Amino acid sequence: MVQVVSSGKPIDPAPADTALPRASTARPHPSTPASPDLRGLFTCAVPLLVGCLAGQLLPTLTAVPGLRMHALWLPGPLLLGWLLCMPRPRWRTCLLAAGAGTVLGALLVPTAVLPRLLASLGEIAMVVAVAALLQRWQEGRAALEGYREIALFLLLACIGLPLCSAAWQALVIASGAGGLPHGTWRAAALCSSVSYLLIVPAVVSVARLLRSPERRQG
């Protein structure tokens, strides 16, 4: 048997280029937590708090001659407009701001503190329920853009909510807690209906313009 001996030399591996950076085998450091969105806090909480506070004070400062109610009711419509424009995670901030403005406004008015708080807190609960229903039926679309959403808004926010709020106010008065600035329940229902019809679409439109700069240019 003939044994063949190879005369070739073994090929040495090419030397590593020390100039090239080596891939790091270390584990990536965990990302640092994001800082709180102060801009979102001020654009969401502060205007709503100021609006609810002003809404509690306006009935005692201005009144339409010959009518036993003020022109517009701000807290409920402002809160509904904010909730329709905000994602669910920010609803808590909106509710805290509206509640703080309501409590502060009621405390600044020396008369009928308890009935103001009871009526306003009851309306806030109704506003949250209506906003949840309207957002559920939006199906991912923007607020008040489709005909069905507008019809539901008119039915729930401009008719149902004012009637329920006025009934709650009448119940508060009947319980002996004192009078409220709206006067009769009919005046309260009319005032709330007009306020929701005017203020909520205005808030939604302004929020839509701020989020879409191309619409401002058009």
mmCIF file with all atom_site columns, C-alpha atoms in Angstrom:
data_model
loop_
_atom_site.group_PDB
_atom_site.id
_atom_site.type_symbol
_atom_site.label_atom_id
_atom_site.label_alt_id
_atom_site.label_comp_id
_atom_site.label_asym_id
_atom_site.label_entity_id
_atom_site.label_seq_id
_atom_site.pdbx_PDB_ins_code
_atom_site.Cartn_x
_atom_site.Cartn_y
_atom_site.Cartn_z
_atom_site.occupancy
_atom_site.B_iso_or_equiv
_atom_site.pdbx_formal_charge
_atom_site.auth_seq_id
_atom_site.auth_comp_id
_atom_site.auth_asym_id
_atom_site.auth_atom_id
_atom_site.pdbx_PDB_model_num
ATOM 1   C CA . MET A 1 1   ? 0.000   0.000  0.000  1.00 0.00 ? 1   MET A CA 1
ATOM 2   C CA . VAL A 1 2   ? 1.332   3.406  -0.987 1.00 0.00 ? 2   VAL A CA 1
ATOM 3   C CA . GLN A 1 3   ? 1.084   6.154  1.631  1.00 0.00 ? 3   GLN A CA 1
ATOM 4   C CA . VAL A 1 4   ? 0.728   9.649  0.260  1.00 0.00 ? 4   VAL A CA 1
ATOM 5   C CA . VAL A 1 5   ? 2.271   12.384 2.365  1.00 0.00 ? 5   VAL A CA 1
ATOM 6   C CA . SER A 1 6   ? 0.935   15.887 1.824  1.00 0.00 ? 6   SER A CA 1
ATOM 7   C CA . SER A 1 7   ? 3.554   18.563 1.592  1.00 0.00 ? 7   SER A CA 1
ATOM 8   C CA . GLY A 1 8   ? 1.171   21.443 2.043  1.00 0.00 ? 8   GLY A CA 1
ATOM 9   C CA . LYS A 1 9   ? 1.399   23.675 5.084  1.00 0.00 ? 9   LYS A CA 1
ATOM 10  C CA . PRO A 1 10  ? -1.573  24.142 7.347  1.00 0.00 ? 10  PRO A CA 1
ATOM 11  C CA . ILE A 1 11  ? -3.361  27.392 6.739  1.00 0.00 ? 11  ILE A CA 1
ATOM 12  C CA . ASP A 1 12  ? -3.213  29.614 9.785  1.00 0.00 ? 12  ASP A CA 1
ATOM 13  C CA . PRO A 1 13  ? -6.312  31.574 10.598 1.00 0.00 ? 13  PRO A CA 1
ATOM 14  C CA . ALA A 1 14  ? -6.133  35.201 9.586  1.00 0.00 ? 14  ALA A CA 1
ATOM 15  C CA . PRO A 1 15  ? -5.115  37.439 12.465 1.00 0.00 ? 15  PRO A CA 1
ATOM 16  C CA . ALA A 1 16  ? -7.874  39.424 13.941 1.00 0.00 ? 16  ALA A CA 1
ATOM 17  C CA . ASP A 1 17  ? -7.898  43.058 12.993 1.00 0.00 ? 17  ASP A CA 1
ATOM 18  C CA . THR A 1 18  ? -7.544  44.913 16.224 1.00 0.00 ? 18  THR A CA 1
ATOM 19  C CA . ALA A 1 19  ? -8.719  48.113 14.573 1.00 0.00 ? 19  ALA A CA 1
ATOM 20  C CA . LEU A 1 20  ? -12.249 46.773 14.114 1.00 0.00 ? 20  LEU A CA 1
ATOM 21  C CA . PRO A 1 21  ? -14.563 47.107 17.098 1.00 0.00 ? 21  PRO A CA 1
ATOM 22  C CA . ARG A 1 22  ? -15.669 43.868 18.623 1.00 0.00 ? 22  ARG A CA 1
ATOM 23  C CA . ALA A 1 23  ? -19.291 43.090 19.187 1.00 0.00 ? 23  ALA A CA 1
ATOM 24  C CA . SER A 1 24  ? -20.146 43.600 22.781 1.00 0.00 ? 24  SER A CA 1
ATOM 25  C CA . THR A 1 25  ? -21.478 40.558 24.554 1.00 0.00 ? 25  THR A CA 1
ATOM 26  C CA . ALA A 1 26  ? -22.654 42.522 27.534 1.00 0.00 ? 26  ALA A CA 1
ATOM 27  C CA . ARG A 1 27  ? -26.372 42.741 28.160 1.00 0.00 ? 27  ARG A CA 1
ATOM 28  C CA . PRO A 1 28  ? -28.018 46.031 27.260 1.00 0.00 ? 28  PRO A CA 1
ATOM 29  C CA . HIS A 1 29  ? -28.780 48.267 30.145 1.00 0.00 ? 29  HIS A CA 1
ATOM 30  C CA . PRO A 1 30  ? -32.428 48.634 30.969 1.00 0.00 ? 30  PRO A CA 1
ATOM 31  C CA . SER A 1 31  ? -33.932 51.821 29.602 1.00 0.00 ? 31  SER A CA 1
ATOM 32  C CA . THR A 1 32  ? -34.528 54.567 32.068 1.00 0.00 ? 32  THR A CA 1
ATOM 33  C CA . PRO A 1 33  ? -38.160 55.384 32.793 1.00 0.00 ? 33  PRO A CA 1
ATOM 34  C CA . ALA A 1 34  ? -39.650 58.208 30.784 1.00 0.00 ? 34  ALA A CA 1
ATOM 35  C CA . SER A 1 35  ? -40.108 61.499 32.508 1.00 0.00 ? 35  SER A CA 1
ATOM 36  C CA . PRO A 1 36  ? -43.687 62.572 33.207 1.00 0.00 ? 36  PRO A CA 1
ATOM 37  C CA . ASP A 1 37  ? -45.437 64.366 30.379 1.00 0.00 ? 37  ASP A CA 1
ATOM 38  C CA . LEU A 1 38  ? -45.648 67.807 31.904 1.00 0.00 ? 38  LEU A CA 1
ATOM 39  C CA . ARG A 1 39  ? -46.902 69.294 28.676 1.00 0.00 ? 39  ARG A CA 1
ATOM 40  C CA . GLY A 1 40  ? -49.806 66.858 28.591 1.00 0.00 ? 40  GLY A CA 1
ATOM 41  C CA . LEU A 1 41  ? -50.500 67.578 32.242 1.00 0.00 ? 41  LEU A CA 1
ATOM 42  C CA . PHE A 1 42  ? -50.752 71.310 31.693 1.00 0.00 ? 42  PHE A CA 1
ATOM 43  C CA . THR A 1 43  ? -52.719 71.052 28.453 1.00 0.00 ? 43  THR A CA 1
ATOM 44  C CA . CYS A 1 44  ? -55.140 68.576 29.983 1.00 0.00 ? 44  CYS A CA 1
ATOM 45  C CA . ALA A 1 45  ? -55.496 69.307 33.679 1.00 0.00 ? 45  ALA A CA 1
ATOM 46  C CA . VAL A 1 46  ? -54.969 73.038 34.071 1.00 0.00 ? 46  VAL A CA 1
ATOM 47  C CA . PRO A 1 47  ? -57.468 74.314 31.459 1.00 0.00 ? 47  PRO A CA 1
ATOM 48  C CA . LEU A 1 48  ? -60.112 71.878 32.684 1.00 0.00 ? 48  LEU A CA 1
ATOM 49  C CA . LEU A 1 49  ? -59.572 72.842 36.313 1.00 0.00 ? 49  LEU A CA 1
ATOM 50  C CA . VAL A 1 50  ? -59.811 76.559 35.471 1.00 0.00 ? 50  VAL A CA 1
ATOM 51  C CA . GLY A 1 51  ? -62.907 75.987 33.329 1.00 0.00 ? 51  GLY A CA 1
ATOM 52  C CA . CYS A 1 52  ? -64.726 74.016 36.022 1.00 0.00 ? 52  CYS A CA 1
ATOM 53  C CA . LEU A 1 53  ? -63.772 76.605 38.612 1.00 0.00 ? 53  LEU A CA 1
ATOM 54  C CA . ALA A 1 54  ? -65.063 79.425 36.414 1.00 0.00 ? 54  ALA A CA 1
ATOM 55  C CA . GLY A 1 55  ? -68.214 77.439 35.709 1.00 0.00 ? 55  GLY A CA 1
ATOM 56  C CA . GLN A 1 56  ? -68.953 77.170 39.407 1.00 0.00 ? 56  GLN A CA 1
ATOM 57  C CA . LEU A 1 57  ? -68.425 80.901 39.917 1.00 0.00 ? 57  LEU A CA 1
ATOM 58  C CA . LEU A 1 58  ? -70.272 82.268 36.882 1.00 0.00 ? 58  LEU A CA 1
ATOM 59  C CA . PRO A 1 59  ? -73.804 81.549 38.164 1.00 0.00 ? 59  PRO A CA 1
ATOM 60  C CA . THR A 1 60  ? -73.205 83.855 41.118 1.00 0.00 ? 60  THR A CA 1
ATOM 61  C CA . LEU A 1 61  ? -71.495 86.617 39.109 1.00 0.00 ? 61  LEU A CA 1
ATOM 62  C CA . THR A 1 62  ? -73.604 86.951 35.967 1.00 0.00 ? 62  THR A CA 1
ATOM 63  C CA . ALA A 1 63  ? -77.242 86.327 35.250 1.00 0.00 ? 63  ALA A CA 1
ATOM 64  C CA . VAL A 1 64  ? -79.482 86.977 32.287 1.00 0.00 ? 64  VAL A CA 1
ATOM 65  C CA . PRO A 1 65  ? -82.165 89.560 33.182 1.00 0.00 ? 65  PRO A CA 1
ATOM 66  C CA . GLY A 1 66  ? -85.589 88.017 33.417 1.00 0.00 ? 66  GLY A CA 1
ATOM 67  C CA . LEU A 1 67  ? -84.251 84.434 33.570 1.00 0.00 ? 67  LEU A CA 1
ATOM 68  C CA . ARG A 1 68  ? -83.450 82.413 36.644 1.00 0.00 ? 68  ARG A CA 1
ATOM 69  C CA . MET A 1 69  ? -80.365 80.829 35.162 1.00 0.00 ? 69  MET A CA 1
ATOM 70  C CA . HIS A 1 70  ? -77.025 81.858 33.730 1.00 0.00 ? 70  HIS A CA 1
ATOM 71  C CA . ALA A 1 71  ? -76.297 81.754 30.027 1.00 0.00 ? 71  ALA A CA 1
ATOM 72  C CA . LEU A 1 72  ? -74.053 78.671 29.840 1.00 0.00 ? 72  LEU A CA 1
ATOM 73  C CA . TRP A 1 73  ? -73.051 75.846 32.148 1.00 0.00 ? 73  TRP A CA 1
ATOM 74  C CA . LEU A 1 74  ? -69.329 75.093 31.705 1.00 0.00 ? 74  LEU A CA 1
ATOM 75  C CA . PRO A 1 75  ? -68.157 72.190 33.923 1.00 0.00 ? 75  PRO A CA 1
ATOM 76  C CA . GLY A 1 76  ? -70.101 69.283 32.442 1.00 0.00 ? 76  GLY A CA 1
ATOM 77  C CA . PRO A 1 77  ? -69.699 70.210 28.759 1.00 0.00 ? 77  PRO A CA 1
ATOM 78  C CA . LEU A 1 78  ? -65.990 70.978 29.192 1.00 0.00 ? 78  LEU A CA 1
ATOM 79  C CA . LEU A 1 79  ? -65.399 67.626 30.875 1.00 0.00 ? 79  LEU A CA 1
ATOM 80  C CA . LEU A 1 80  ? -67.307 65.749 28.171 1.00 0.00 ? 80  LEU A CA 1
ATOM 81  C CA . GLY A 1 81  ? -65.341 67.497 25.429 1.00 0.00 ? 81  GLY A CA 1
ATOM 82  C CA . TRP A 1 82  ? -62.039 66.667 27.133 1.00 0.00 ? 82  TRP A CA 1
ATOM 83  C CA . LEU A 1 83  ? -62.976 63.011 27.652 1.00 0.00 ? 83  LEU A CA 1
ATOM 84  C CA . LEU A 1 84  ? -63.996 62.567 24.024 1.00 0.00 ? 84  LEU A CA 1
ATOM 85  C CA . CYS A 1 85  ? -60.625 63.910 22.865 1.00 0.00 ? 85  CYS A CA 1
ATOM 86  C CA . MET A 1 86  ? -58.437 62.061 25.365 1.00 0.00 ? 86  MET A CA 1
ATOM 87  C CA . PRO A 1 87  ? -57.443 58.381 25.481 1.00 0.00 ? 87  PRO A CA 1
ATOM 88  C CA . ARG A 1 88  ? -58.703 56.310 28.385 1.00 0.00 ? 88  ARG A CA 1
ATOM 89  C CA . PRO A 1 89  ? -55.404 56.411 30.340 1.00 0.00 ? 89  PRO A CA 1
ATOM 90  C CA . ARG A 1 90  ? -55.779 60.212 30.665 1.00 0.00 ? 90  ARG A CA 1
ATOM 91  C CA . TRP A 1 91  ? -59.340 60.134 31.896 1.00 0.00 ? 91  TRP A CA 1
ATOM 92  C CA . ARG A 1 92  ? -58.158 59.912 35.470 1.00 0.00 ? 92  ARG A CA 1
ATOM 93  C CA . THR A 1 93  ? -56.253 63.188 35.105 1.00 0.00 ? 93  THR A CA 1
ATOM 94  C CA . CYS A 1 94  ? -59.312 64.853 33.568 1.00 0.00 ? 94  CYS A CA 1
ATOM 95  C CA . LEU A 1 95  ? -61.568 63.647 36.372 1.00 0.00 ? 95  LEU A CA 1
ATOM 96  C CA . LEU A 1 96  ? -59.152 64.793 39.061 1.00 0.00 ? 96  LEU A CA 1
ATOM 97  C CA . ALA A 1 97  ? -58.893 68.231 37.443 1.00 0.00 ? 97  ALA A CA 1
ATOM 98  C CA . ALA A 1 98  ? -62.668 68.569 37.068 1.00 0.00 ? 98  ALA A CA 1
ATOM 99  C CA . GLY A 1 99  ? -63.230 67.397 40.630 1.00 0.00 ? 99  GLY A CA 1
ATOM 100 C CA . ALA A 1 100 ? -60.643 69.811 42.016 1.00 0.00 ? 100 ALA A CA 1
ATOM 101 C CA . GLY A 1 101 ? -62.146 72.741 40.133 1.00 0.00 ? 101 GLY A CA 1
ATOM 102 C CA . THR A 1 102 ? -65.654 71.791 41.259 1.00 0.00 ? 102 THR A CA 1
ATOM 103 C CA . VAL A 1 103 ? -64.720 71.477 44.926 1.00 0.00 ? 103 VAL A CA 1
ATOM 104 C CA . LEU A 1 104 ? -62.685 74.688 44.895 1.00 0.00 ? 104 LEU A CA 1
ATOM 105 C CA . GLY A 1 105 ? -65.479 76.602 43.180 1.00 0.00 ? 105 GLY A CA 1
ATOM 106 C CA . ALA A 1 106 ? -68.063 75.317 45.628 1.00 0.00 ? 106 ALA A CA 1
ATOM 107 C CA . LEU A 1 107 ? -65.900 76.309 48.575 1.00 0.00 ? 107 LEU A CA 1
ATOM 108 C CA . LEU A 1 108 ? -65.375 79.821 47.203 1.00 0.00 ? 108 LEU A CA 1
ATOM 109 C CA . VAL A 1 109 ? -69.135 80.403 47.034 1.00 0.00 ? 109 VAL A CA 1
ATOM 110 C CA . PRO A 1 110 ? -70.383 80.785 50.615 1.00 0.00 ? 110 PRO A CA 1
ATOM 111 C CA . THR A 1 111 ? -73.983 79.850 49.839 1.00 0.00 ? 111 THR A CA 1
ATOM 112 C CA . ALA A 1 112 ? -75.332 76.390 49.036 1.00 0.00 ? 112 ALA A CA 1
ATOM 113 C CA . VAL A 1 113 ? -72.000 74.574 49.185 1.00 0.00 ? 113 VAL A CA 1
ATOM 114 C CA . LEU A 1 114 ? -73.480 71.133 49.778 1.00 0.00 ? 114 LEU A CA 1
ATOM 115 C CA . PRO A 1 115 ? -76.094 71.217 46.992 1.00 0.00 ? 115 PRO A CA 1
ATOM 116 C CA . ARG A 1 116 ? -73.535 72.522 44.508 1.00 0.00 ? 116 ARG A CA 1
ATOM 117 C CA . LEU A 1 117 ? -71.188 69.668 45.304 1.00 0.00 ? 117 LEU A CA 1
ATOM 118 C CA . LEU A 1 118 ? -73.930 67.047 45.177 1.00 0.00 ? 118 LEU A CA 1
ATOM 119 C CA . ALA A 1 119 ? -75.333 68.312 41.879 1.00 0.00 ? 119 ALA A CA 1
ATOM 120 C CA . SER A 1 120 ? -71.906 68.704 40.256 1.00 0.00 ? 120 SER A CA 1
ATOM 121 C CA . LEU A 1 121 ? -70.556 65.326 41.366 1.00 0.00 ? 121 LEU A CA 1
ATOM 122 C CA . GLY A 1 122 ? -73.707 63.627 40.123 1.00 0.00 ? 122 GLY A CA 1
ATOM 123 C CA . GLU A 1 123 ? -73.328 65.345 36.755 1.00 0.00 ? 123 GLU A CA 1
ATOM 124 C CA . ILE A 1 124 ? -69.669 64.305 36.547 1.00 0.00 ? 124 ILE A CA 1
ATOM 125 C CA . ALA A 1 125 ? -70.684 60.660 36.970 1.00 0.00 ? 125 ALA A CA 1
ATOM 126 C CA . MET A 1 126 ? -73.283 61.027 34.201 1.00 0.00 ? 126 MET A CA 1
ATOM 127 C CA . VAL A 1 127 ? -70.743 62.708 31.911 1.00 0.00 ? 127 VAL A CA 1
ATOM 128 C CA . VAL A 1 128 ? -68.317 59.806 32.361 1.00 0.00 ? 128 VAL A CA 1
ATOM 129 C CA . ALA A 1 129 ? -71.042 57.312 31.465 1.00 0.00 ? 129 ALA A CA 1
ATOM 130 C CA . VAL A 1 130 ? -72.041 59.250 28.333 1.00 0.00 ? 130 VAL A CA 1
ATOM 131 C CA . ALA A 1 131 ? -68.398 59.672 27.246 1.00 0.00 ? 131 ALA A CA 1
ATOM 132 C CA . ALA A 1 132 ? -67.782 55.939 27.658 1.00 0.00 ? 132 ALA A CA 1
ATOM 133 C CA . LEU A 1 133 ? -70.803 55.111 25.501 1.00 0.00 ? 133 LEU A CA 1
ATOM 134 C CA . LEU A 1 134 ? -69.866 57.607 22.800 1.00 0.00 ? 134 LEU A CA 1
ATOM 135 C CA . GLN A 1 135 ? -66.261 56.391 22.640 1.00 0.00 ? 135 GLN A CA 1
ATOM 136 C CA . ARG A 1 136 ? -67.422 52.786 22.518 1.00 0.00 ? 136 ARG A CA 1
ATOM 137 C CA . TRP A 1 137 ? -69.554 53.506 19.452 1.00 0.00 ? 137 TRP A CA 1
ATOM 138 C CA . GLN A 1 138 ? -66.864 55.524 17.679 1.00 0.00 ? 138 GLN A CA 1
ATOM 139 C CA . GLU A 1 139 ? -65.127 52.297 16.583 1.00 0.00 ? 139 GLU A CA 1
ATOM 140 C CA . GLY A 1 140 ? -61.707 53.916 16.320 1.00 0.00 ? 140 GLY A CA 1
ATOM 141 C CA . ARG A 1 141 ? -62.858 57.042 14.490 1.00 0.00 ? 141 ARG A CA 1
ATOM 142 C CA . ALA A 1 142 ? -62.383 60.588 15.702 1.00 0.00 ? 142 ALA A CA 1
ATOM 143 C CA . ALA A 1 143 ? -64.999 62.133 17.951 1.00 0.00 ? 143 ALA A CA 1
ATOM 144 C CA . LEU A 1 144 ? -68.141 63.539 16.310 1.00 0.00 ? 144 LEU A CA 1
ATOM 145 C CA . GLU A 1 145 ? -67.054 62.832 12.729 1.00 0.00 ? 145 GLU A CA 1
ATOM 146 C CA . GLY A 1 146 ? -69.712 60.396 11.511 1.00 0.00 ? 146 GLY A CA 1
ATOM 147 C CA . TYR A 1 147 ? -73.450 60.924 11.215 1.00 0.00 ? 147 TYR A CA 1
ATOM 148 C CA . ARG A 1 148 ? -74.149 58.159 13.703 1.00 0.00 ? 148 ARG A CA 1
ATOM 149 C CA . GLU A 1 149 ? -71.777 59.664 16.274 1.00 0.00 ? 149 GLU A CA 1
ATOM 150 C CA . ILE A 1 150 ? -73.406 63.084 15.880 1.00 0.00 ? 150 ILE A CA 1
ATOM 151 C CA . ALA A 1 151 ? -76.892 61.598 16.242 1.00 0.00 ? 151 ALA A CA 1
ATOM 152 C CA . LEU A 1 152 ? -75.867 59.701 19.366 1.00 0.00 ? 152 LEU A CA 1
ATOM 153 C CA . PHE A 1 153 ? -74.244 62.827 20.773 1.00 0.00 ? 153 PHE A CA 1
ATOM 154 C CA . LEU A 1 154 ? -77.433 64.836 20.268 1.00 0.00 ? 154 LEU A CA 1
ATOM 155 C CA . LEU A 1 155 ? -79.537 62.089 21.818 1.00 0.00 ? 155 LEU A CA 1
ATOM 156 C CA . LEU A 1 156 ? -77.340 61.306 24.818 1.00 0.00 ? 156 LEU A CA 1
ATOM 157 C CA . ALA A 1 157 ? -75.456 64.524 25.581 1.00 0.00 ? 157 ALA A CA 1
ATOM 158 C CA . CYS A 1 158 ? -77.913 67.200 24.469 1.00 0.00 ? 158 CYS A CA 1
ATOM 159 C CA . ILE A 1 159 ? -81.184 65.559 25.527 1.00 0.00 ? 159 ILE A CA 1
ATOM 160 C CA . GLY A 1 160 ? -80.671 62.633 27.881 1.00 0.00 ? 160 GLY A CA 1
ATOM 161 C CA . LEU A 1 161 ? -77.857 64.029 29.985 1.00 0.00 ? 161 LEU A CA 1
ATOM 162 C CA . PRO A 1 162 ? -79.475 67.446 30.640 1.00 0.00 ? 162 PRO A CA 1
ATOM 163 C CA . LEU A 1 163 ? -82.760 65.793 31.630 1.00 0.00 ? 163 LEU A CA 1
ATOM 164 C CA . CYS A 1 164 ? -81.035 63.370 34.004 1.00 0.00 ? 164 CYS A CA 1
ATOM 165 C CA . SER A 1 165 ? -78.905 66.171 35.449 1.00 0.00 ? 165 SER A CA 1
ATOM 166 C CA . ALA A 1 166 ? -81.988 68.343 36.003 1.00 0.00 ? 166 ALA A CA 1
ATOM 167 C CA . ALA A 1 167 ? -83.786 65.419 37.654 1.00 0.00 ? 167 ALA A CA 1
ATOM 168 C CA . TRP A 1 168 ? -80.794 64.887 39.943 1.00 0.00 ? 168 TRP A CA 1
ATOM 169 C CA . GLN A 1 169 ? -80.839 68.594 40.789 1.00 0.00 ? 169 GLN A CA 1
ATOM 170 C CA . ALA A 1 170 ? -84.560 68.412 41.611 1.00 0.00 ? 170 ALA A CA 1
ATOM 171 C CA . LEU A 1 171 ? -83.847 65.442 43.851 1.00 0.00 ? 171 LEU A CA 1
ATOM 172 C CA . VAL A 1 172 ? -81.149 67.394 45.672 1.00 0.00 ? 172 VAL A CA 1
ATOM 173 C CA . ILE A 1 173 ? -83.573 70.286 46.204 1.00 0.00 ? 173 ILE A CA 1
ATOM 174 C CA . ALA A 1 174 ? -86.308 67.939 47.397 1.00 0.00 ? 174 ALA A CA 1
ATOM 175 C CA . SER A 1 175 ? -83.954 66.416 49.938 1.00 0.00 ? 175 SER A CA 1
ATOM 176 C CA . GLY A 1 176 ? -83.780 69.774 51.717 1.00 0.00 ? 176 GLY A CA 1
ATOM 177 C CA . ALA A 1 177 ? -80.155 70.520 50.865 1.00 0.00 ? 177 ALA A CA 1
ATOM 178 C CA . GLY A 1 178 ? -81.041 73.980 49.620 1.00 0.00 ? 178 GLY A CA 1
ATOM 179 C CA . GLY A 1 179 ? -81.586 75.829 46.383 1.00 0.00 ? 179 GLY A CA 1
ATOM 180 C CA . LEU A 1 180 ? -79.378 75.796 43.321 1.00 0.00 ? 180 LEU A CA 1
ATOM 181 C CA . PRO A 1 181 ? -78.483 78.653 40.963 1.00 0.00 ? 181 PRO A CA 1
ATOM 182 C CA . HIS A 1 182 ? -80.352 77.163 37.988 1.00 0.00 ? 182 HIS A CA 1
ATOM 183 C CA . GLY A 1 183 ? -83.774 77.890 39.447 1.00 0.00 ? 183 GLY A CA 1
ATOM 184 C CA . THR A 1 184 ? -86.360 75.370 38.240 1.00 0.00 ? 184 THR A CA 1
ATOM 185 C CA . TRP A 1 185 ? -85.472 71.983 36.778 1.00 0.00 ? 185 TRP A CA 1
ATOM 186 C CA . ARG A 1 186 ? -86.753 73.136 33.375 1.00 0.00 ? 186 ARG A CA 1
ATOM 187 C CA . ALA A 1 187 ? -84.341 76.060 33.378 1.00 0.00 ? 187 ALA A CA 1
ATOM 188 C CA . ALA A 1 188 ? -81.530 73.722 34.410 1.00 0.00 ? 188 ALA A CA 1
ATOM 189 C CA . ALA A 1 189 ? -82.343 71.264 31.611 1.00 0.00 ? 189 ALA A CA 1
ATOM 190 C CA . LEU A 1 190 ? -82.518 74.019 28.986 1.00 0.00 ? 190 LEU A CA 1
ATOM 191 C CA . CYS A 1 191 ? -79.290 75.606 30.151 1.00 0.00 ? 191 CYS A CA 1
ATOM 192 C CA . SER A 1 192 ? -77.438 72.277 30.146 1.00 0.00 ? 192 SER A CA 1
ATOM 193 C CA . SER A 1 193 ? -78.810 71.275 26.747 1.00 0.00 ? 193 SER A CA 1
ATOM 194 C CA . VAL A 1 194 ? -77.688 74.506 25.088 1.00 0.00 ? 194 VAL A CA 1
ATOM 195 C CA . SER A 1 195 ? -74.312 74.319 26.822 1.00 0.00 ? 195 SER A CA 1
ATOM 196 C CA . TYR A 1 196 ? -73.597 70.761 25.680 1.00 0.00 ? 196 TYR A CA 1
ATOM 197 C CA . LEU A 1 197 ? -74.729 71.589 22.158 1.00 0.00 ? 197 LEU A CA 1
ATOM 198 C CA . LEU A 1 198 ? -72.369 74.577 21.887 1.00 0.00 ? 198 LEU A CA 1
ATOM 199 C CA . ILE A 1 199 ? -69.356 73.792 24.058 1.00 0.00 ? 199 ILE A CA 1
ATOM 200 C CA . VAL A 1 200 ? -68.633 70.113 23.360 1.00 0.00 ? 200 VAL A CA 1
ATOM 201 C CA . PRO A 1 201 ? -68.331 70.462 19.544 1.00 0.00 ? 201 PRO A CA 1
ATOM 202 C CA . ALA A 1 202 ? -66.192 73.572 20.046 1.00 0.00 ? 202 ALA A CA 1
ATOM 203 C CA . VAL A 1 203 ? -63.778 71.701 22.343 1.00 0.00 ? 203 VAL A CA 1
ATOM 204 C CA . VAL A 1 204 ? -63.590 68.743 19.951 1.00 0.00 ? 204 VAL A CA 1
ATOM 205 C CA . SER A 1 205 ? -62.959 71.033 16.966 1.00 0.00 ? 205 SER A CA 1
ATOM 206 C CA . VAL A 1 206 ? -60.188 72.958 18.717 1.00 0.00 ? 206 VAL A CA 1
ATOM 207 C CA . ALA A 1 207 ? -58.503 69.721 19.818 1.00 0.00 ? 207 ALA A CA 1
ATOM 208 C CA . ARG A 1 208 ? -58.723 68.367 16.268 1.00 0.00 ? 208 ARG A CA 1
ATOM 209 C CA . LEU A 1 209 ? -57.110 71.508 14.843 1.00 0.00 ? 209 LEU A CA 1
ATOM 210 C CA . LEU A 1 210 ? -54.312 71.419 17.393 1.00 0.00 ? 210 LEU A CA 1
ATOM 211 C CA . ARG A 1 211 ? -53.538 67.789 16.575 1.00 0.00 ? 211 ARG A CA 1
ATOM 212 C CA . SER A 1 212 ? -53.703 68.285 12.795 1.00 0.00 ? 212 SER A CA 1
ATOM 213 C CA . PRO A 1 213 ? -51.704 71.367 11.710 1.00 0.00 ? 213 PRO A CA 1
ATOM 214 C CA . GLU A 1 214 ? -52.562 70.738 8.046  1.00 0.00 ? 214 GLU A CA 1
ATOM 215 C CA . ARG A 1 215 ? -56.202 71.506 8.812  1.00 0.00 ? 215 ARG A CA 1
ATOM 216 C CA . ARG A 1 216 ? -55.225 74.918 10.151 1.00 0.00 ? 216 ARG A CA 1
ATOM 217 C CA . GLN A 1 217 ? -53.372 75.652 6.921  1.00 0.00 ? 217 GLN A CA 1
ATOM 218 C CA . GLY A 1 218 ? -56.336 74.514 4.849  1.00 0.00 ? 218 GLY A CA 1
#
